[in-house]
CSV table of C-alpha atoms in Angstrom, one decimal:
chain,number,residue,atom,x,y,z
A,535,UNK,CA,78.9,-90.9,72.3
A,536,UNK,CA,78.2,-93.3,69.4
A,537,UNK,CA,77.1,-91.5,66.2
A,538,UNK,CA,77.9,-87.8,66.7
A,539,UNK,CA,76.5,-86.5,63.4
A,540,UNK,CA,74.9,-87.7,60.2
A,541,UNK,CA,74.3,-86.1,56.8
A,542,UNK,CA,72.7,-86.7,53.4
A,543,UNK,CA,74.9,-85.3,50.6
A,544,UNK,CA,75.1,-85.6,46.8
A,545,UNK,CA,78.0,-86.8,44.7
A,546,UNK,CA,78.1,-85.0,41.3
A,547,UNK,CA,81.6,-85.5,39.8
A,548,UNK,CA,81.8,-82.1,38.2
A,549,UNK,CA,81.7,-80.6,41.7
A,550,UNK,CA,85.5,-81.4,41.7
A,551,UNK,CA,87.2,-78.4,40.1
A,552,UNK,CA,89.6,-80.6,38.1
A,553,UNK,CA,86.5,-82.2,36.6
A,554,UNK,CA,84.1,-79.3,36.4
A,555,UNK,CA,86.7,-77.0,34.7
A,556,UNK,CA,84.6,-74.0,35.8
A,557,UNK,CA,81.2,-75.7,35.3
A,558,UNK,CA,81.1,-76.4,39.0
A,559,UNK,CA,80.3,-72.8,39.6
A,560,UNK,CA,76.8,-73.6,38.4
A,561,UNK,CA,76.2,-75.5,41.6
A,562,UNK,CA,78.0,-73.1,43.9
A,563,UNK,CA,75.3,-73.4,46.6
A,564,UNK,CA,76.0,-77.1,46.8
A,565,UNK,CA,79.8,-76.4,47.0
A,566,UNK,CA,79.3,-73.8,49.8
A,567,UNK,CA,77.0,-76.1,51.7
A,568,UNK,CA,79.5,-79.0,51.4
A,569,UNK,CA,82.3,-76.7,52.8
A,570,UNK,CA,80.1,-75.5,55.7
A,571,UNK,CA,78.9,-78.9,56.8
A,572,UNK,CA,82.3,-80.5,56.6
A,573,UNK,CA,83.9,-77.6,58.4
A,574,UNK,CA,81.4,-78.0,61.2
A,575,UNK,CA,81.9,-81.8,61.6
A,576,UNK,CA,85.6,-81.3,61.7
A,577,UNK,CA,85.1,-79.7,65.1
A,578,UNK,CA,83.7,-83.0,66.5
A,579,UNK,CA,86.0,-85.7,67.9
A,580,UNK,CA,85.4,-88.0,64.9
A,581,UNK,CA,87.2,-91.4,65.0
A,582,UNK,CA,85.5,-93.2,62.1
A,583,UNK,CA,83.5,-92.1,59.1
A,584,UNK,CA,80.9,-94.5,57.8
A,585,UNK,CA,80.0,-93.8,54.1
A,586,UNK,CA,76.9,-95.4,52.6
A,587,UNK,CA,77.2,-95.2,48.8
A,588,UNK,CA,74.9,-96.4,46.1
A,589,UNK,CA,77.9,-96.7,43.8
A,590,UNK,CA,79.8,-99.1,46.0
A,591,UNK,CA,79.5,-102.9,45.3
A,592,UNK,CA,75.8,-103.7,45.2
A,593,UNK,CA,74.0,-107.0,45.2
A,594,UNK,CA,70.3,-107.8,44.9
A,595,UNK,CA,70.1,-109.8,48.1
A,596,UNK,CA,73.2,-108.8,50.1
A,597,UNK,CA,74.5,-105.6,51.7
A,598,UNK,CA,78.2,-105.4,51.0
A,599,UNK,CA,80.7,-103.9,53.4
A,600,UNK,CA,84.2,-103.3,52.0
A,601,UNK,CA,86.8,-105.6,53.5
A,602,UNK,CA,90.5,-105.1,54.1
A,603,UNK,CA,92.6,-102.4,55.8
A,604,UNK,CA,93.3,-99.9,53.0
A,605,UNK,CA,91.7,-98.6,49.8
A,606,UNK,CA,92.1,-95.9,47.3
A,607,UNK,CA,90.6,-94.4,44.2
A,608,UNK,CA,90.8,-91.6,41.8
A,609,UNK,CA,88.6,-89.7,39.3
A,610,UNK,CA,90.3,-91.0,36.2
A,611,UNK,CA,87.0,-92.1,34.6
A,612,UNK,CA,85.9,-88.4,34.8
A,613,UNK,CA,89.1,-87.1,33.4
A,614,UNK,CA,90.9,-86.2,36.7
A,615,UNK,CA,93.2,-89.1,37.5
A,616,UNK,CA,95.4,-86.8,39.5
A,617,UNK,CA,92.8,-86.3,42.2
A,618,UNK,CA,93.2,-89.3,44.5
A,619,UNK,CA,91.6,-90.4,47.7
A,620,UNK,CA,93.1,-92.9,50.1
A,621,UNK,CA,91.6,-94.4,53.2
A,622,UNK,CA,92.3,-96.8,56.0
A,623,UNK,CA,89.4,-99.0,56.9
A,624,UNK,CA,88.2,-99.5,60.4
A,625,UNK,CA,88.3,-103.3,60.2
A,626,UNK,CA,87.2,-103.8,63.8
A,627,UNK,CA,84.0,-101.8,63.3
A,628,UNK,CA,83.4,-103.7,60.1
A,629,UNK,CA,83.6,-107.0,62.0
A,630,UNK,CA,81.2,-105.7,64.6
A,631,UNK,CA,78.7,-104.5,62.0
A,632,UNK,CA,78.9,-107.8,60.2
A,633,UNK,CA,78.4,-109.7,63.4
A,634,UNK,CA,75.4,-107.6,64.4
A,635,UNK,CA,73.8,-108.1,61.0
A,636,UNK,CA,74.3,-111.9,61.3
A,637,UNK,CA,72.7,-111.9,64.8
A,638,UNK,CA,69.7,-110.0,63.4
A,639,UNK,CA,69.4,-112.4,60.4
A,640,UNK,CA,70.3,-109.7,57.8
A,641,UNK,CA,72.4,-110.9,54.9
A,642,UNK,CA,75.3,-108.5,55.0
A,643,UNK,CA,79.0,-108.5,55.3
A,644,UNK,CA,82.3,-108.6,53.4
A,645,UNK,CA,81.7,-111.5,51.1
A,646,UNK,CA,82.2,-111.1,47.4
A,647,UNK,CA,84.6,-108.9,45.4
A,648,UNK,CA,85.6,-105.4,46.1
A,649,UNK,CA,87.0,-102.6,44.0
A,650,UNK,CA,88.6,-99.2,44.2
A,651,UNK,CA,86.8,-96.4,46.0
A,652,UNK,CA,83.7,-95.2,44.1
A,653,UNK,CA,82.8,-91.5,43.4
A,654,UNK,CA,79.8,-91.8,45.8
A,655,UNK,CA,82.3,-92.4,48.5
A,656,UNK,CA,85.2,-90.2,47.3
A,657,UNK,CA,83.3,-86.9,46.8
A,658,UNK,CA,82.1,-86.5,50.4
A,659,UNK,CA,85.6,-87.5,51.6
A,660,UNK,CA,87.2,-85.0,49.2
A,661,UNK,CA,85.4,-82.1,51.0
A,662,UNK,CA,85.9,-83.7,54.4
A,663,UNK,CA,89.6,-84.0,53.9
A,664,UNK,CA,89.9,-80.2,53.5
A,665,UNK,CA,89.2,-80.0,57.3
A,666,UNK,CA,89.8,-83.4,58.8
A,667,UNK,CA,92.6,-85.8,58.2
A,668,UNK,CA,93.0,-88.4,61.0
A,669,UNK,CA,90.1,-90.8,60.7
A,670,UNK,CA,89.2,-94.3,59.5
A,671,UNK,CA,86.5,-95.3,57.1
A,672,UNK,CA,83.8,-98.0,56.8
A,673,UNK,CA,82.3,-98.2,53.2
A,674,UNK,CA,78.9,-99.7,52.8
A,675,UNK,CA,76.8,-100.4,49.6
A,676,UNK,CA,73.1,-100.7,49.1
A,677,UNK,CA,71.1,-103.7,47.8
A,678,UNK,CA,67.8,-104.8,46.3
A,679,UNK,CA,66.5,-105.8,49.7
A,680,UNK,CA,63.4,-104.2,51.1
A,681,UNK,CA,63.3,-100.7,52.7
A,682,UNK,CA,62.7,-102.2,56.1
A,683,UNK,CA,65.7,-104.5,55.7
A,684,UNK,CA,67.9,-101.4,54.9
A,685,UNK,CA,66.5,-99.7,58.0
A,686,UNK,CA,67.1,-102.8,60.2
A,687,UNK,CA,70.7,-102.9,58.9
A,688,UNK,CA,71.1,-99.3,60.0
A,689,UNK,CA,70.0,-100.4,63.4
A,690,UNK,CA,72.8,-103.0,63.3
A,691,UNK,CA,75.2,-100.2,62.6
A,692,UNK,CA,74.0,-98.3,65.6
A,693,UNK,CA,74.4,-101.4,67.8
A,694,UNK,CA,77.9,-102.1,66.5
A,695,UNK,CA,79.2,-98.5,66.8
A,696,UNK,CA,78.8,-98.6,70.6
A,697,UNK,CA,80.7,-95.7,72.2
A,698,UNK,CA,83.0,-95.0,69.1
A,699,UNK,CA,82.8,-91.5,67.8
A,700,UNK,CA,81.3,-91.8,64.3
A,701,UNK,CA,80.3,-89.5,61.5
A,702,UNK,CA,77.7,-91.2,59.2
A,703,UNK,CA,77.4,-90.0,55.6
A,704,UNK,CA,74.5,-91.1,53.4
A,705,UNK,CA,75.7,-90.4,49.9
A,706,UNK,CA,73.1,-90.0,47.2
A,707,UNK,CA,71.8,-87.7,44.6
A,708,UNK,CA,68.0,-87.2,44.3
A,709,UNK,CA,65.9,-87.5,41.1
A,710,UNK,CA,67.6,-87.6,37.7
A,711,UNK,CA,64.4,-86.5,35.9
A,712,UNK,CA,64.1,-82.8,36.6
A,713,UNK,CA,64.7,-81.3,33.2
A,714,UNK,CA,64.1,-82.4,29.6
A,715,UNK,CA,67.8,-81.9,28.8
A,716,UNK,CA,68.8,-83.9,32.0
A,717,UNK,CA,70.3,-87.4,31.9
A,718,UNK,CA,66.8,-89.1,31.9
A,719,UNK,CA,64.7,-86.3,30.6
A,720,UNK,CA,61.8,-84.9,32.5
A,721,UNK,CA,59.2,-86.8,34.5
A,722,UNK,CA,56.7,-85.3,36.8
A,723,UNK,CA,57.7,-87.8,39.5
A,724,UNK,CA,61.2,-86.2,39.7
A,725,UNK,CA,60.3,-82.8,41.3
A,726,UNK,CA,57.7,-84.6,43.5
A,727,UNK,CA,60.2,-87.0,44.8
A,728,UNK,CA,62.8,-84.3,45.6
A,729,UNK,CA,60.1,-82.2,47.3
A,730,UNK,CA,59.1,-85.2,49.5
A,731,UNK,CA,62.7,-85.9,50.4
A,732,UNK,CA,63.5,-82.3,51.3
A,733,UNK,CA,60.3,-82.1,53.4
A,734,UNK,CA,61.2,-85.3,55.2
A,735,UNK,CA,64.7,-84.0,55.9
A,736,UNK,CA,63.5,-80.7,57.3
A,737,UNK,CA,61.0,-82.5,59.6
A,738,UNK,CA,63.3,-85.5,60.4
A,739,UNK,CA,60.4,-87.6,59.1
A,740,UNK,CA,62.4,-90.8,58.4
A,741,UNK,CA,59.3,-92.9,58.1
A,742,UNK,CA,58.8,-91.2,54.7
A,743,UNK,CA,62.0,-92.9,53.5
A,744,UNK,CA,60.3,-96.3,53.9
A,745,UNK,CA,56.9,-95.5,52.4
A,746,UNK,CA,57.6,-94.4,48.8
A,747,UNK,CA,55.8,-96.5,46.2
A,748,UNK,CA,58.6,-98.4,44.3
A,749,UNK,CA,56.9,-97.6,40.9
A,750,UNK,CA,57.1,-93.9,41.8
A,751,UNK,CA,60.7,-94.0,42.9
A,752,UNK,CA,61.7,-95.9,39.7
A,753,UNK,CA,60.0,-93.3,37.6
A,754,UNK,CA,61.8,-90.5,39.5
A,755,UNK,CA,65.2,-92.2,38.8
A,756,UNK,CA,66.4,-91.5,42.3
A,757,UNK,CA,69.8,-92.4,43.6
A,758,UNK,CA,70.1,-92.0,47.3
A,759,UNK,CA,66.9,-93.4,48.9
A,760,UNK,CA,68.4,-96.6,50.2
A,761,UNK,CA,71.4,-94.8,51.6
A,762,UNK,CA,68.9,-92.6,53.5
A,763,UNK,CA,67.0,-95.7,54.7
A,764,UNK,CA,70.1,-97.2,56.2
A,765,UNK,CA,71.0,-93.8,57.8
A,766,UNK,CA,67.5,-93.6,59.3
A,767,UNK,CA,67.9,-97.0,61.0
A,768,UNK,CA,71.3,-96.0,62.4
A,769,UNK,CA,69.6,-93.0,64.0
A,770,UNK,CA,66.7,-95.1,65.4
A,771,UNK,CA,65.5,-93.9,68.8
A,772,UNK,CA,67.6,-90.8,68.7
A,773,UNK,CA,66.4,-87.3,69.2
A,774,UNK,CA,67.3,-85.5,65.9
A,775,UNK,CA,67.8,-81.8,65.1
A,776,UNK,CA,67.9,-81.3,61.3
A,777,UNK,CA,70.2,-78.8,59.7
A,778,UNK,CA,69.0,-78.2,56.2
A,779,UNK,CA,71.6,-76.5,53.9
A,780,UNK,CA,70.6,-76.4,50.3
A,781,UNK,CA,69.0,-77.9,47.2
A,782,UNK,CA,69.5,-77.2,43.5
A,783,UNK,CA,69.2,-79.1,40.2
A,784,UNK,CA,70.5,-77.1,37.3
A,785,UNK,CA,71.6,-80.1,35.3
A,786,UNK,CA,68.4,-82.1,35.7
A,787,UNK,CA,69.6,-84.0,38.8
A,788,UNK,CA,68.7,-83.0,42.4
A,789,UNK,CA,71.5,-82.1,44.7
A,790,UNK,CA,70.5,-81.7,48.3
A,791,UNK,CA,72.5,-81.4,51.6
A,792,UNK,CA,71.1,-81.8,55.1
A,793,UNK,CA,72.8,-82.6,58.3
A,794,UNK,CA,71.3,-84.3,61.4
A,795,UNK,CA,72.5,-83.4,64.9
A,796,UNK,CA,72.0,-86.1,67.5
A,797,UNK,CA,70.6,-84.4,70.7
A,798,UNK,CA,69.9,-87.4,72.9
A,799,UNK,CA,67.6,-90.4,73.2
A,800,UNK,CA,64.0,-90.6,72.1
A,801,UNK,CA,62.7,-94.1,72.8
A,802,UNK,CA,59.4,-93.5,71.1
A,803,UNK,CA,61.2,-93.0,67.8
A,804,UNK,CA,61.1,-96.7,66.8
A,805,UNK,CA,60.3,-96.1,63.2
A,806,UNK,CA,61.2,-99.7,62.1
A,807,UNK,CA,58.6,-101.3,64.4
A,808,UNK,CA,56.0,-98.6,63.7
A,809,UNK,CA,56.4,-99.2,60.0
A,810,UNK,CA,56.3,-103.0,60.3
A,811,UNK,CA,53.1,-102.7,62.5
A,812,UNK,CA,51.6,-100.4,59.9
A,813,UNK,CA,52.3,-102.8,57.1
A,814,UNK,CA,51.0,-105.8,59.1
A,815,UNK,CA,47.8,-103.9,59.9
A,816,UNK,CA,47.3,-103.1,56.2
A,817,UNK,CA,47.9,-106.8,55.3
A,818,UNK,CA,45.4,-107.9,58.0
A,819,UNK,CA,42.7,-105.7,56.5
A,820,UNK,CA,43.4,-107.1,53.0
A,821,UNK,CA,43.3,-110.7,54.3
A,822,UNK,CA,39.8,-110.1,55.7
A,823,UNK,CA,38.5,-109.6,52.2
A,824,UNK,CA,40.4,-112.3,50.3
A,825,UNK,CA,38.4,-114.7,48.2
A,826,UNK,CA,38.8,-118.5,48.0
A,827,UNK,CA,41.5,-118.3,45.3
A,828,UNK,CA,43.8,-116.0,47.3
A,829,UNK,CA,43.0,-117.7,50.6
A,830,UNK,CA,44.1,-121.0,49.1
A,831,UNK,CA,47.3,-119.5,47.8
A,832,UNK,CA,48.1,-117.9,51.2
A,833,UNK,CA,47.3,-121.1,53.1
A,834,UNK,CA,49.5,-123.1,50.7
A,835,UNK,CA,52.4,-120.6,51.2
A,836,UNK,CA,52.1,-120.4,54.9
A,837,UNK,CA,51.9,-124.2,55.3
A,838,UNK,CA,54.8,-124.9,52.9
A,839,UNK,CA,57.1,-122.2,54.5
A,840,UNK,CA,56.5,-123.6,58.0
A,841,UNK,CA,56.2,-127.3,57.3
A,842,UNK,CA,57.8,-127.8,53.8
A,843,UNK,CA,54.7,-129.9,52.9
A,844,UNK,CA,52.2,-129.4,50.1
A,845,UNK,CA,48.6,-129.2,51.2
A,846,UNK,CA,45.7,-131.1,49.6
A,847,UNK,CA,43.2,-128.5,48.6
A,848,UNK,CA,39.5,-128.6,48.8
A,849,UNK,CA,38.3,-128.2,45.2
A,850,UNK,CA,35.3,-125.9,45.0
A,851,UNK,CA,32.8,-125.9,42.2
A,852,UNK,CA,34.4,-122.8,40.7
A,853,UNK,CA,37.9,-124.4,40.7
A,854,UNK,CA,37.0,-127.7,39.1
A,855,UNK,CA,37.9,-126.5,35.6
A,856,UNK,CA,41.4,-126.3,34.2
A,857,UNK,CA,43.2,-123.0,33.4
A,858,UNK,CA,46.6,-121.4,33.6
A,859,UNK,CA,47.2,-119.6,36.8
A,860,UNK,CA,49.8,-117.0,38.1
A,861,UNK,CA,50.5,-116.5,41.8
A,862,UNK,CA,52.1,-113.2,42.7
A,863,UNK,CA,53.5,-112.3,46.1
A,864,UNK,CA,54.3,-108.8,47.2
A,865,UNK,CA,56.1,-107.5,50.3
A,866,UNK,CA,56.2,-103.8,51.2
A,867,UNK,CA,54.9,-102.9,47.7
A,868,UNK,CA,57.7,-104.9,46.0
A,869,UNK,CA,57.4,-108.1,44.1
A,870,UNK,CA,58.7,-111.0,46.2
A,871,UNK,CA,57.8,-113.9,43.9
A,872,UNK,CA,55.7,-114.7,40.9
A,873,UNK,CA,55.4,-118.0,39.1
A,874,UNK,CA,52.6,-119.2,36.8
A,875,UNK,CA,51.5,-121.4,33.9
A,876,UNK,CA,49.8,-119.9,30.9
A,877,UNK,CA,48.5,-123.3,29.9
A,878,UNK,CA,47.1,-125.7,32.7
A,879,UNK,CA,49.3,-128.5,33.8
A,880,UNK,CA,47.2,-129.7,36.7
A,881,UNK,CA,43.8,-131.4,36.9
A,882,UNK,CA,42.1,-128.3,38.1
A,883,UNK,CA,42.5,-124.7,39.1
A,884,UNK,CA,42.9,-125.5,42.8
A,885,UNK,CA,45.9,-127.7,42.2
A,886,UNK,CA,47.3,-125.2,39.8
A,887,UNK,CA,47.2,-122.6,42.5
A,888,UNK,CA,48.8,-124.9,45.1
A,889,UNK,CA,51.7,-125.8,42.8
A,890,UNK,CA,52.4,-122.3,41.6
A,891,UNK,CA,52.1,-120.8,45.0
A,892,UNK,CA,54.8,-123.1,46.3
A,893,UNK,CA,57.0,-122.3,43.3
A,894,UNK,CA,56.4,-118.6,43.8
A,895,UNK,CA,57.4,-118.6,47.5
A,896,UNK,CA,60.4,-121.0,47.1
A,897,UNK,CA,61.6,-121.4,43.6
A,898,UNK,CA,61.4,-118.0,41.8
A,899,UNK,CA,65.1,-117.6,40.7
A,900,UNK,CA,65.0,-113.9,41.2
A,901,UNK,CA,64.4,-114.1,44.9
A,902,UNK,CA,65.5,-116.0,48.0
A,903,UNK,CA,62.8,-118.4,49.4
A,904,UNK,CA,60.3,-116.6,51.6
A,905,UNK,CA,60.9,-117.1,55.4
A,906,UNK,CA,58.5,-117.6,58.2
A,907,UNK,CA,59.2,-114.1,59.5
A,908,UNK,CA,57.8,-112.6,56.3
A,909,UNK,CA,54.5,-114.3,56.3
A,910,UNK,CA,52.6,-111.6,58.1
A,911,UNK,CA,53.8,-109.0,55.6
A,912,UNK,CA,52.7,-110.6,52.3
A,913,UNK,CA,50.1,-109.5,49.9
A,914,UNK,CA,49.0,-112.1,47.4
A,915,UNK,CA,47.2,-112.1,44.1
A,916,UNK,CA,46.0,-114.9,41.9
A,917,UNK,CA,45.4,-114.5,38.1
A,918,UNK,CA,43.4,-117.1,36.3
A,919,UNK,CA,44.0,-116.9,32.6
A,920,UNK,CA,41.4,-117.0,29.9
A,921,UNK,CA,41.5,-118.3,26.4
A,922,UNK,CA,44.7,-117.4,24.4
A,923,UNK,CA,44.1,-115.7,21.1
A,924,UNK,CA,46.5,-114.9,18.2
A,925,UNK,CA,47.1,-111.2,17.5
A,926,UNK,CA,47.2,-110.0,13.9
A,927,UNK,CA,47.2,-106.3,14.6
A,928,UNK,CA,48.7,-104.7,17.8
A,929,UNK,CA,45.9,-102.1,17.7
A,930,UNK,CA,43.7,-104.8,19.2
A,931,UNK,CA,45.9,-104.9,22.3
A,932,UNK,CA,45.3,-102.9,25.5
A,933,UNK,CA,47.8,-103.4,28.4
A,934,UNK,CA,45.1,-102.7,30.9
A,935,UNK,CA,42.7,-105.4,29.5
A,936,UNK,CA,44.9,-108.0,27.8
A,937,UNK,CA,48.0,-109.9,28.9
A,938,UNK,CA,50.3,-110.9,26.1
A,939,UNK,CA,52.6,-113.8,25.1
A,940,UNK,CA,55.5,-113.1,22.7
A,941,UNK,CA,57.5,-115.8,21.1
A,942,UNK,CA,60.4,-116.2,18.7
A,943,UNK,CA,61.4,-119.7,18.1
A,944,UNK,CA,61.8,-121.4,21.5
A,945,UNK,CA,61.9,-118.1,23.3
A,946,UNK,CA,58.7,-117.2,25.0
A,947,UNK,CA,57.7,-114.4,27.4
A,948,UNK,CA,54.5,-113.6,29.1
A,949,UNK,CA,53.3,-110.3,30.7
A,950,UNK,CA,50.1,-110.1,32.7
A,951,UNK,CA,47.6,-107.2,32.1
A,952,UNK,CA,47.0,-104.2,34.2
A,953,UNK,CA,50.4,-103.9,35.8
A,954,UNK,CA,51.5,-100.7,37.4
A,955,UNK,CA,53.9,-98.7,35.2
A,956,UNK,CA,52.9,-100.6,32.0
A,957,UNK,CA,50.6,-98.1,30.3
A,958,UNK,CA,51.3,-98.6,26.6
A,959,UNK,CA,51.3,-101.5,24.1
A,960,UNK,CA,54.9,-100.6,23.2
A,961,UNK,CA,56.0,-100.9,26.8
A,962,UNK,CA,54.1,-104.1,27.2
A,963,UNK,CA,55.7,-105.8,24.2
A,964,UNK,CA,59.2,-104.5,25.0
A,965,UNK,CA,59.0,-105.9,28.6
A,966,UNK,CA,57.7,-109.2,27.5
A,967,UNK,CA,60.4,-109.5,24.8
A,968,UNK,CA,63.1,-108.6,27.4
A,969,UNK,CA,61.7,-111.3,29.7
A,970,UNK,CA,61.9,-113.9,26.9
A,971,UNK,CA,65.4,-112.8,25.8
A,972,UNK,CA,64.1,-111.8,22.4
A,973,UNK,CA,66.3,-109.1,20.9
A,974,UNK,CA,65.2,-106.0,19.1
A,975,UNK,CA,64.6,-106.7,15.4
A,976,UNK,CA,63.8,-110.3,15.8
A,977,UNK,CA,60.4,-111.3,14.4
A,978,UNK,CA,57.9,-112.1,17.1
A,979,UNK,CA,54.5,-113.9,17.3
A,980,UNK,CA,52.1,-112.2,19.7
A,981,UNK,CA,49.1,-113.8,21.5
A,982,UNK,CA,46.7,-112.2,23.9
A,983,UNK,CA,44.6,-113.3,26.8
A,984,UNK,CA,42.4,-111.9,29.5
A,985,UNK,CA,42.6,-112.7,33.2
A,986,UNK,CA,40.3,-112.8,36.2
A,987,UNK,CA,42.4,-111.2,39.0
A,988,UNK,CA,41.8,-112.3,42.6
A,989,UNK,CA,43.5,-110.0,45.2
């Protein structure tokens, strides 16, 4: 039978009576929905429960699967140490998922440290345990990898499960920005994000999980999206019947519950390949309009990734002068690499682009080197810096027009202009200081510059 049922559920600690101390009645709809959905799945012949939790071990470039044969946890950090959850892990299924991920070149497995069960795992199991006892668990975290990689990892789960009877739980709250007195205040993106997720649930529109703008989701302070992306991949090519239960957000955080019944095969529902094709078509259109600067950066990156050799560029008339250059690489709307020089170090702009493009695709310490499989998915921009000017008054700054350089002693940080999500001078200075490792209260020198952006 493989995966018998799947669900998206929240994990507010106060939903546990010993923690809520009566406050849990405020989210009574969520409690009732939890009881209803868990009572239903307890009628299914479940052998193993896979829980994807954003509060399990998480790495930027690796999807962690909890190792071992047994784990436990309690709610001590929330004032209810007497409420304890214990599980036996399905180590055989863990091995199969890890092997499938390796075969599909996805960096995932049981490497690294592990810890006690997290509340994103325990809260769904707390409700499940009221109706079902005899099952094993696989606990999976999320990562900083792309939406498509999370989806592909979900496909690995589907492949590894085989004919084992599995319940898949995607644990995750929605936006944390629904009310001014909520944990992150109010932002307009919060209600919009929750509306889009609920609409996607009701229509089994799993493509939507992959297409959110990352700036938008960060502003919404969401929690569960990457859990949902993995779940979507695990249900790839399955005919889905959604069972929407409830949504509420009285504390400024969105709590939604929706189940997904698997009703057979649907081979046309290959969302991963559809999404990848869509992204590649968009990149292809963008490439048709690239100018000489971006085309040089792209050619450099493609040649270096494939051959590990630096090209010798043709130096056009426009590129004969010297200038600082930043090369930025994006994949699926997310930064994939960015390296630059605010003062020229090469003989001309063309060489500056070549050297910085190679560094951006292979030496940015925040990311793994770009692989050949990614080349068709990349969007590239080249910023050529203008004259650097001292700033005496921050009123002369505009984050949409000027980039800035902040410095304190040997610490120096640069931020390019006109970046998504950077709308105020205060934000621009704070981010640049953070990049430089300059602490609040330290005296800073500010310089500004304009750029010519090629994208």
